PDB file of C-alpha atoms in Angstrom:
ATOM      1  CA  MET A   1     -51.348  11.480  24.917  1.00 47.00           C
ATOM      2  CA  PRO A   2     -51.313  13.887  21.948  1.00 49.00           C
ATOM      3  CA  VAL A   3     -48.733  15.647  23.590  1.00 47.00           C
ATOM      4  CA  GLN A   4     -46.830  12.526  24.327  1.00 49.00           C
ATOM      5  CA  ARG A   5     -46.807  11.611  21.057  1.00 48.00           C
ATOM      6  CA  LYS A   6     -45.575  14.938  19.432  1.00 46.00           C
ATOM      7  CA  HIS A   7     -42.712  14.776  21.751  1.00 48.00           C
ATOM      8  CA  ASN A   8     -41.967  11.199  21.191  1.00 50.00           C
ATOM      9  CA  LEU A   9     -42.082  11.789  17.351  1.00 46.00           C
ATOM     10  CA  PHE A  10     -39.485  15.119  17.908  1.00 46.00           C
ATOM     11  CA  PHE A  11     -37.121  12.734  19.673  1.00 44.00           C
ATOM     12  CA  ILE A  12     -37.316  10.327  16.725  1.00 44.00           C
ATOM     13  CA  GLN A  13     -36.956  13.201  13.896  1.00 52.00           C
ATOM     14  CA  THR A  14     -34.011  14.408  16.233  1.00 48.00           C
ATOM     15  CA  LEU A  15     -32.416  10.924  16.334  1.00 47.00           C
ATOM     16  CA  SER A  16     -32.813  10.505  12.613  1.00 52.00           C
ATOM     17  CA  THR A  17     -31.172  14.114  11.696  1.00 49.00           C
ATOM     18  CA  LEU A  18     -28.094  13.364  14.198  1.00 44.00           C
ATOM     19  CA  PHE A  19     -27.734   9.887  12.541  1.00 45.00           C
ATOM     20  CA  MET A  20     -27.593  11.252   8.940  1.00 49.00           C
ATOM     21  CA  LEU A  21     -25.363  14.011  10.039  1.00 44.00           C
ATOM     22  CA  PHE A  22     -22.904  10.938  11.554  1.00 43.00           C
ATOM     23  CA  LEU A  23     -23.349   9.060   8.359  1.00 44.00           C
ATOM     24  CA  VAL A  24     -22.454  12.363   6.056  1.00 43.00           C
ATOM     25  CA  LEU A  25     -19.239  13.031   8.356  1.00 42.00           C
ATOM     26  CA  LEU A  26     -18.201   9.346   8.039  1.00 44.00           C
ATOM     27  CA  SER A  27     -18.466   9.666   4.065  1.00 44.00           C
ATOM     28  CA  ALA A  28     -16.803  13.311   3.886  1.00 41.00           C
ATOM     29  CA  PRO A  29     -13.186  12.973   2.427  1.00 51.00           C
ATOM     30  CA  VAL A  30     -10.160  12.656   4.940  1.00 58.00           C
ATOM     31  CA  LYS A  31      -6.751  12.913   3.084  1.00 73.00           C
ATOM     32  CA  ALA A  32      -3.894  12.559   4.996  1.00 82.00           C
ATOM     33  CA  SER A  33      -1.325  15.545   4.971  1.00 92.00           C
ATOM     34  CA  ILE A  34       1.808  13.633   4.599  1.00 94.00           C
ATOM     35  CA  VAL A  35       2.850  12.219   0.863  1.00 95.00           C
ATOM     36  CA  ILE A  36       5.382   9.685   0.059  1.00 96.00           C
ATOM     37  CA  THR A  37       7.082  10.719  -3.204  1.00 94.00           C
ATOM     38  CA  GLY A  38       7.223   7.025  -4.828  1.00 93.00           C
ATOM     39  CA  THR A  39       5.084   3.915  -4.631  1.00 95.00           C
ATOM     40  CA  ARG A  40       7.796   1.577  -3.580  1.00 97.00           C
ATOM     41  CA  VAL A  41      11.184   1.289  -2.041  1.00 98.00           C
ATOM     42  CA  ILE A  42      13.909  -0.519  -3.828  1.00 98.00           C
ATOM     43  CA  TYR A  43      16.676  -1.652  -1.607  1.00 98.00           C
ATOM     44  CA  SER A  44      19.834  -3.265  -3.676  1.00 98.00           C
ATOM     45  CA  GLN A  45      22.151  -5.364  -1.728  1.00 97.00           C
ATOM     46  CA  GLY A  46      25.638  -3.916  -0.672  1.00 96.00           C
ATOM     47  CA  GLU A  47      23.811  -0.259  -0.095  1.00 97.00           C
ATOM     48  CA  ARG A  48      24.425   1.440   2.828  1.00 96.00           C
ATOM     49  CA  SER A  49      20.725   3.002   3.250  1.00 98.00           C
ATOM     50  CA  VAL A  50      18.082   4.234   0.812  1.00 98.00           C
ATOM     51  CA  SER A  51      16.122   7.701   1.053  1.00 98.00           C
ATOM     52  CA  VAL A  52      12.542   7.880   1.082  1.00 98.00           C
ATOM     53  CA  LYS A  53      11.268  11.549   0.380  1.00 98.00           C
ATOM     54  CA  LEU A  54       7.937  12.711   2.797  1.00 97.00           C
ATOM     55  CA  ASN A  55       6.213  16.180   2.281  1.00 97.00           C
ATOM     56  CA  ASN A  56       3.382  17.496   4.459  1.00 96.00           C
ATOM     57  CA  ASN A  57       0.617  18.958   2.052  1.00 95.00           C
ATOM     58  CA  GLY A  58      -1.564  19.684   4.785  1.00 92.00           C
ATOM     59  CA  LYS A  59      -2.038  23.048   6.560  1.00 92.00           C
ATOM     60  CA  SER A  60      -1.001  21.998  10.122  1.00 92.00           C
ATOM     61  CA  PRO A  61       2.052  20.366  11.787  1.00 95.00           C
ATOM     62  CA  VAL A  62       2.034  16.561  12.088  1.00 94.00           C
ATOM     63  CA  LEU A  63       3.577  14.035  14.031  1.00 95.00           C
ATOM     64  CA  ILE A  64       4.905  10.720  12.184  1.00 96.00           C
ATOM     65  CA  GLN A  65       6.355   7.030  13.315  1.00 97.00           C
ATOM     66  CA  SER A  66       8.039   5.436  10.534  1.00 98.00           C
ATOM     67  CA  TRP A  67       8.829   1.718  10.630  1.00 98.00           C
ATOM     68  CA  VAL A  68       9.481  -1.604   8.435  1.00 98.00           C
ATOM     69  CA  ASP A  69       7.369  -4.563   8.772  1.00 97.00           C
ATOM     70  CA  ASP A  70       7.158  -8.063   7.301  1.00 96.00           C
ATOM     71  CA  GLY A  71       3.695  -7.718   5.652  1.00 94.00           C
ATOM     72  CA  VAL A  72       2.097  -8.526   9.113  1.00 94.00           C
ATOM     73  CA  MET A  73      -0.319  -5.464   9.492  1.00 92.00           C
ATOM     74  CA  SER A  74      -0.940  -5.966  12.955  1.00 92.00           C
ATOM     75  CA  LYS A  75       2.954  -5.542  14.051  1.00 91.00           C
ATOM     76  CA  SER A  76       4.306  -2.391  15.780  1.00 91.00           C
ATOM     77  CA  PRO A  77       7.625  -0.680  15.520  1.00 93.00           C
ATOM     78  CA  ASP A  78       8.351  -2.539  18.705  1.00 93.00           C
ATOM     79  CA  THR A  79       7.385  -6.304  17.328  1.00 94.00           C
ATOM     80  CA  SER A  80       8.095  -6.227  13.899  1.00 95.00           C
ATOM     81  CA  THR A  81      11.180  -8.236  13.126  1.00 95.00           C
ATOM     82  CA  ALA A  82      11.860  -6.655   9.668  1.00 97.00           C
ATOM     83  CA  PRO A  83      15.933  -6.500   9.143  1.00 98.00           C
ATOM     84  CA  PHE A  84      15.303  -2.279   8.617  1.00 98.00           C
ATOM     85  CA  ILE A  85      16.153   0.727  10.676  1.00 98.00           C
ATOM     86  CA  VAL A  86      13.924   3.849   9.607  1.00 98.00           C
ATOM     87  CA  THR A  87      16.147   7.261  10.717  1.00 98.00           C
ATOM     88  CA  PRO A  88      14.216   8.911  12.061  1.00 98.00           C
ATOM     89  CA  PRO A  89      11.742   6.915  13.525  1.00 98.00           C
ATOM     90  CA  ILE A  90       9.730   9.332  15.127  1.00 97.00           C
ATOM     91  CA  ASN A  91       9.653  13.176  13.793  1.00 95.00           C
ATOM     92  CA  ARG A  92       7.729  16.549  13.452  1.00 96.00           C
ATOM     93  CA  VAL A  93       6.826  17.474   9.954  1.00 96.00           C
ATOM     94  CA  ASP A  94       5.840  21.395   9.936  1.00 96.00           C
ATOM     95  CA  PRO A  95       2.820  22.381   6.822  1.00 96.00           C
ATOM     96  CA  GLY A  96       4.739  22.737   3.411  1.00 96.00           C
ATOM     97  CA  LYS A  97       7.653  21.216   4.761  1.00 97.00           C
ATOM     98  CA  GLY A  98       9.687  17.895   3.854  1.00 96.00           C
ATOM     99  CA  GLN A  99      11.164  14.793   5.628  1.00 97.00           C
ATOM    100  CA  THR A 100      13.746  12.534   4.379  1.00 98.00           C
ATOM    101  CA  LEU A 101      13.972   8.974   5.806  1.00 98.00           C
ATOM    102  CA  GLN A 102      16.908   6.781   5.714  1.00 99.00           C
ATOM    103  CA  ILE A 103      16.343   2.881   5.655  1.00 99.00           C
ATOM    104  CA  SER A 104      19.100   0.977   6.413  1.00 99.00           C
ATOM    105  CA  PHE A 105      19.825  -3.180   6.258  1.00 98.00           C
ATOM    106  CA  THR A 106      20.737  -4.629   9.256  1.00 97.00           C
ATOM    107  CA  GLY A 107      22.251  -7.385   7.462  1.00 94.00           C
ATOM    108  CA  LYS A 108      20.273 -10.314   8.396  1.00 94.00           C
ATOM    109  CA  GLN A 109      20.602 -13.214   6.171  1.00 95.00           C
ATOM    110  CA  LEU A 110      17.714 -12.974   3.537  1.00 97.00           C
ATOM    111  CA  PRO A 111      17.445 -15.109   0.346  1.00 97.00           C
ATOM    112  CA  SER A 112      20.339 -14.618  -2.231  1.00 97.00           C
ATOM    113  CA  ASP A 113      18.073 -16.314  -5.298  1.00 97.00           C
ATOM    114  CA  LYS A 114      15.323 -13.669  -5.131  1.00 98.00           C
ATOM    115  CA  GLU A 115      13.923 -10.829  -4.033  1.00 98.00           C
ATOM    116  CA  SER A 116      12.245 -10.214  -0.529  1.00 98.00           C
ATOM    117  CA  VAL A 117       9.043  -7.977   0.063  1.00 98.00           C
ATOM    118  CA  PHE A 118       8.899  -5.828   3.143  1.00 98.00           C
ATOM    119  CA  TRP A 119       6.671  -2.683   4.022  1.00 98.00           C
ATOM    120  CA  LEU A 120       7.086   0.619   4.968  1.00 98.00           C
ATOM    121  CA  ASN A 121       4.930   2.269   7.353  1.00 97.00           C
ATOM    122  CA  VAL A 122       4.376   5.969   8.036  1.00 97.00           C
ATOM    123  CA  LEU A 123       1.744   6.499  10.967  1.00 96.00           C
ATOM    124  CA  GLU A 124       0.755  10.204  10.905  1.00 95.00           C
ATOM    125  CA  VAL A 125      -0.732  11.861  13.845  1.00 90.00           C
ATOM    126  CA  PRO A 126      -1.917  15.393  13.739  1.00 84.00           C
ATOM    127  CA  ALA A 127      -0.682  17.993  16.088  1.00 75.00           C
ATOM    128  CA  ARG A 128      -3.762  18.793  18.750  1.00 71.00           C
ATOM    129  CA  ASN A 129      -4.604  22.724  18.767  1.00 63.00           C
ATOM    130  CA  SER A 130      -3.021  23.779  22.264  1.00 59.00           C
ATOM    131  CA  SER A 131      -6.030  26.592  22.689  1.00 57.00           C
ATOM    132  CA  LYS A 132      -8.513  23.713  22.696  1.00 55.00           C
ATOM    133  CA  LYS A 133      -6.855  21.185  24.964  1.00 57.00           C
ATOM    134  CA  ASP A 134     -10.312  21.106  26.982  1.00 56.00           C
ATOM    135  CA  ASP A 135     -12.652  20.634  24.234  1.00 61.00           C
ATOM    136  CA  ASN A 136     -13.999  16.857  23.067  1.00 61.00           C
ATOM    137  CA  PHE A 137     -12.009  16.435  19.753  1.00 58.00           C
ATOM    138  CA  LEU A 138     -11.867  13.356  17.207  1.00 60.00           C
ATOM    139  CA  GLN A 139      -8.205  12.788  16.437  1.00 67.00           C
ATOM    140  CA  ILE A 140      -7.519  10.632  13.444  1.00 79.00           C
ATOM    141  CA  ALA A 141      -4.593   8.592  12.492  1.00 87.00           C
ATOM    142  CA  PHE A 142      -3.502   7.937   9.017  1.00 91.00           C
ATOM    143  CA  ARG A 143      -0.806   4.850   8.247  1.00 94.00           C
ATOM    144  CA  THR A 144       0.290   4.694   4.619  1.00 95.00           C
ATOM    145  CA  ARG A 145       1.954   1.703   3.807  1.00 96.00           C
ATOM    146  CA  ILE A 146       4.508   1.085   0.604  1.00 97.00           C
ATOM    147  CA  LYS A 147       6.399  -2.287  -0.450  1.00 98.00           C
ATOM    148  CA  LEU A 148       9.810  -2.663   0.428  1.00 99.00           C
ATOM    149  CA  PHE A 149      11.895  -4.879  -2.313  1.00 98.00           C
ATOM    150  CA  TYR A 150      14.959  -6.103  -1.223  1.00 99.00           C
ATOM    151  CA  ARG A 151      17.216  -7.286  -4.102  1.00 98.00           C
ATOM    152  CA  PRO A 152      20.391  -9.775  -3.892  1.00 98.00           C
ATOM    153  CA  GLN A 153      23.268  -8.907  -6.632  1.00 95.00           C
ATOM    154  CA  THR A 154      23.392 -12.295  -7.673  1.00 94.00           C
ATOM    155  CA  LEU A 155      19.763 -11.931  -9.304  1.00 96.00           C
ATOM    156  CA  GLU A 156      19.985 -13.074 -13.103  1.00 90.00           C
ATOM    157  CA  GLY A 157      18.311 -11.142 -15.543  1.00 92.00           C
ATOM    158  CA  LYS A 158      16.303  -7.823 -14.762  1.00 95.00           C
ATOM    159  CA  SER A 159      13.432  -6.655 -13.138  1.00 96.00           C
ATOM    160  CA  ILE A 160      12.030  -4.784 -16.329  1.00 96.00           C
ATOM    161  CA  GLU A 161      12.048  -7.988 -18.141  1.00 97.00           C
ATOM    162  CA  ALA A 162      10.183 -10.073 -15.444  1.00 98.00           C
ATOM    163  CA  PRO A 163       6.333  -9.446 -17.228  1.00 98.00           C
ATOM    164  CA  ASP A 164       7.340 -10.692 -20.225  1.00 98.00           C
ATOM    165  CA  LYS A 165       8.512 -13.904 -18.999  1.00 98.00           C
ATOM    166  CA  LEU A 166       5.004 -14.816 -17.105  1.00 99.00           C
ATOM    167  CA  GLU A 167       3.134 -18.025 -18.446  1.00 98.00           C
ATOM    168  CA  TRP A 168      -0.576 -17.900 -18.726  1.00 98.00           C
ATOM    169  CA  LYS A 169      -2.086 -20.762 -18.494  1.00 97.00           C
ATOM    170  CA  THR A 170      -5.987 -21.952 -17.869  1.00 96.00           C
ATOM    171  CA  VAL A 171      -6.701 -23.891 -14.743  1.00 94.00           C
ATOM    172  CA  ASP A 172     -10.670 -25.153 -14.405  1.00 88.00           C
ATOM    173  CA  GLY A 173     -11.282 -22.543 -16.874  1.00 85.00           C
ATOM    174  CA  LYS A 174      -9.397 -19.236 -14.369  1.00 93.00           C
ATOM    175  CA  LEU A 175      -6.437 -17.812 -15.542  1.00 97.00           C
ATOM    176  CA  GLN A 176      -3.047 -18.428 -13.914  1.00 98.00           C
ATOM    177  CA  ALA A 177       0.230 -16.385 -14.313  1.00 99.00           C
ATOM    178  CA  ILE A 178       3.203 -18.382 -13.451  1.00 99.00           C
ATOM    179  CA  ASN A 179       6.298 -16.531 -12.504  1.00 99.00           C
ATOM    180  CA  LYS A 180       9.451 -18.719 -12.872  1.00 98.00           C
ATOM    181  CA  THR A 181      11.918 -15.692 -12.351  1.00 98.00           C
ATOM    182  CA  PRO A 182      13.395 -14.424  -8.791  1.00 98.00           C
ATOM    183  CA  TRP A 183      11.577 -11.155  -9.300  1.00 98.00           C
ATOM    184  CA  ASN A 184       8.435  -9.739  -7.730  1.00 98.00           C
ATOM    185  CA  VAL A 185       5.845  -8.890 -10.619  1.00 99.00           C
ATOM    186  CA  SER A 186       3.155  -6.279  -9.538  1.00 98.00           C
ATOM    187  CA  LEU A 187       0.092  -6.336 -11.900  1.00 99.00           C
ATOM    188  CA  SER A 188      -2.763  -3.411 -11.476  1.00 98.00           C
ATOM    189  CA  GLY A 189      -4.821  -5.251 -13.287  1.00 98.00           C
ATOM    190  CA  VAL A 190      -5.573  -8.365 -15.720  1.00 99.00           C
ATOM    191  CA  LYS A 191      -8.412  -8.176 -18.576  1.00 98.00           C
ATOM    192  CA  ALA A 192      -9.845 -10.786 -20.609  1.00 97.00           C
ATOM    193  CA  ASN A 193     -12.863 -11.043 -22.660  1.00 93.00           C
ATOM    194  CA  GLY A 194     -13.782  -7.340 -21.912  1.00 94.00           C
ATOM    195  CA  LYS A 195     -13.707  -8.131 -18.457  1.00 96.00           C
ATOM    196  CA  LYS A 196     -11.461  -6.471 -15.789  1.00 97.00           C
ATOM    197  CA  THR A 197     -10.231  -8.043 -12.484  1.00 98.00           C
ATOM    198  CA  GLU A 198      -7.864  -6.597  -9.977  1.00 97.00           C
ATOM    199  CA  GLY A 199      -4.252  -6.963  -9.900  1.00 97.00           C
ATOM    200  CA  LYS A 200      -1.861  -8.960  -7.739  1.00 98.00           C
ATOM    201  CA  MET A 201       1.386  -9.452  -6.876  1.00 98.00           C
ATOM    202  CA  ILE A 202       3.164 -12.516  -8.086  1.00 99.00           C
ATOM    203  CA  ALA A 203       5.946 -13.578  -5.904  1.00 98.00           C
ATOM    204  CA  PRO A 204       9.232 -15.432  -7.255  1.00 98.00           C
ATOM    205  CA  PHE A 205       8.890 -19.242  -8.459  1.00 98.00           C
ATOM    206  CA  ASP A 206       4.855 -18.499  -7.616  1.00 99.00           C
ATOM    207  CA  ALA A 207       1.659 -18.503  -9.493  1.00 98.00           C
ATOM    208  CA  GLU A 208      -1.503 -16.410  -8.624  1.00 98.00           C
ATOM    209  CA  LEU A 209      -5.193 -17.314 -10.211  1.00 97.00           C
ATOM    210  CA  PHE A 210      -7.392 -14.884 -11.490  1.00 98.00           C
ATOM    211  CA  PRO A 211     -11.260 -15.065 -11.732  1.00 97.00           C
ATOM    212  CA  LEU A 212     -11.738 -14.867 -15.579  1.00 97.00           C
ATOM    213  CA  GLN A 213     -12.594 -17.593 -17.638  1.00 94.00           C
ATOM    214  CA  VAL A 214     -10.295 -18.198 -20.261  1.00 94.00           C
ATOM    215  CA  ARG A 215      -9.350 -20.290 -23.152  1.00 93.00           C
ATOM    216  CA  HIS A 216      -6.031 -21.877 -25.076  1.00 93.00           C
ATOM    217  CA  GLY A 217      -4.711 -19.626 -27.538  1.00 94.00           C
ATOM    218  CA  GLN A 218      -6.633 -16.833 -25.993  1.00 95.00           C
ATOM    219  CA  THR A 219      -4.918 -13.216 -25.856  1.00 97.00           C
ATOM    220  CA  ILE A 220      -5.193 -11.355 -22.492  1.00 98.00           C
ATOM    221  CA  HIS A 221      -4.022  -7.787 -21.366  1.00 98.00           C
ATOM    222  CA  PHE A 222      -2.388  -7.368 -18.364  1.00 99.00           C
ATOM    223  CA  ASP A 223      -0.717  -4.061 -16.529  1.00 99.00           C
ATOM    224  CA  VAL A 224       2.538  -3.845 -15.186  1.00 98.00           C
ATOM    225  CA  VAL A 225       3.416  -1.682 -12.444  1.00 98.00           C
ATOM    226  CA  ASN A 226       7.536  -1.277 -12.821  1.00 97.00           C
ATOM    227  CA  ASP A 227      10.278   0.305 -10.108  1.00 96.00           C
ATOM    228  CA  TYR A 228       9.077   4.047 -10.209  1.00 94.00           C
ATOM    229  CA  GLY A 229       5.313   3.074 -10.162  1.00 95.00           C
ATOM    230  CA  ALA A 230       4.446   3.330 -13.651  1.00 96.00           C
ATOM    231  CA  VAL A 231       1.799   1.462 -15.360  1.00 98.00           C
ATOM    232  CA  THR A 232       2.641  -0.602 -18.642  1.00 98.00           C
ATOM    233  CA  GLU A 233      -0.195  -2.609 -20.530  1.00 98.00           C
ATOM    234  CA  LYS A 234       0.842  -5.751 -22.180  1.00 98.00           C
ATOM    235  CA  SER A 235      -0.425  -8.479 -23.722  1.00 98.00           C
ATOM    236  CA  ALA A 236       0.269 -12.547 -23.845  1.00 98.00           C
ATOM    237  CA  ALA A 237      -1.501 -15.604 -24.896  1.00 98.00           C
ATOM    238  CA  VAL A 238      -2.757 -18.271 -22.617  1.00 97.00           C
ATOM    239  CA  GLN A 239      -0.947 -21.731 -23.150  1.00 93.00           C
TER     240      GLN A 239
END
């Protein structure tokens, strides 16, 4: 019996060690090799196409697949109905090299009185080492998504002016931002009373609530992300 207990103890210790090793592997930092230049794509009406630059900062070649969706992450390139074509849709990028994607609008009718939002997807699959084709291995695919804004020519004003036109109000003690412009306003954070909450994108002619307790006349601060991905802090009074 003592021998049996010793074996059981060894078995339990081995399982614990393997489990801890598994957790360490899961928590280890894993990064995508492909880096997209820019944090958003602006597609102005009338342009034949827009370019997006990719770079492979990794040490191995990767295969990438690129497509645009309408915001539903579960949609694949085959099921997406977004009116954009990405060229090339599939290609290989060697380490230290780059690739330029061309995004073209198919001409589908979109609202002319406001911006429309879509998402550019870049799926990255590392190349498999042919010398280890018979070995068991874990292959991780990375998917990067950035927003694509379709911008009609007929919009009044400028996108850079939209954040200053937000109306801030209190609704049941919470902070509400109202966007009465035709532009999407992207906020990376909102702060009031020394507390900060995550930002949101406020769609044209829409509003968003933030979990911050505010009162009339109080000054709040918010971080705006512009067309180039730069962040600027602004302030406004709660109406």
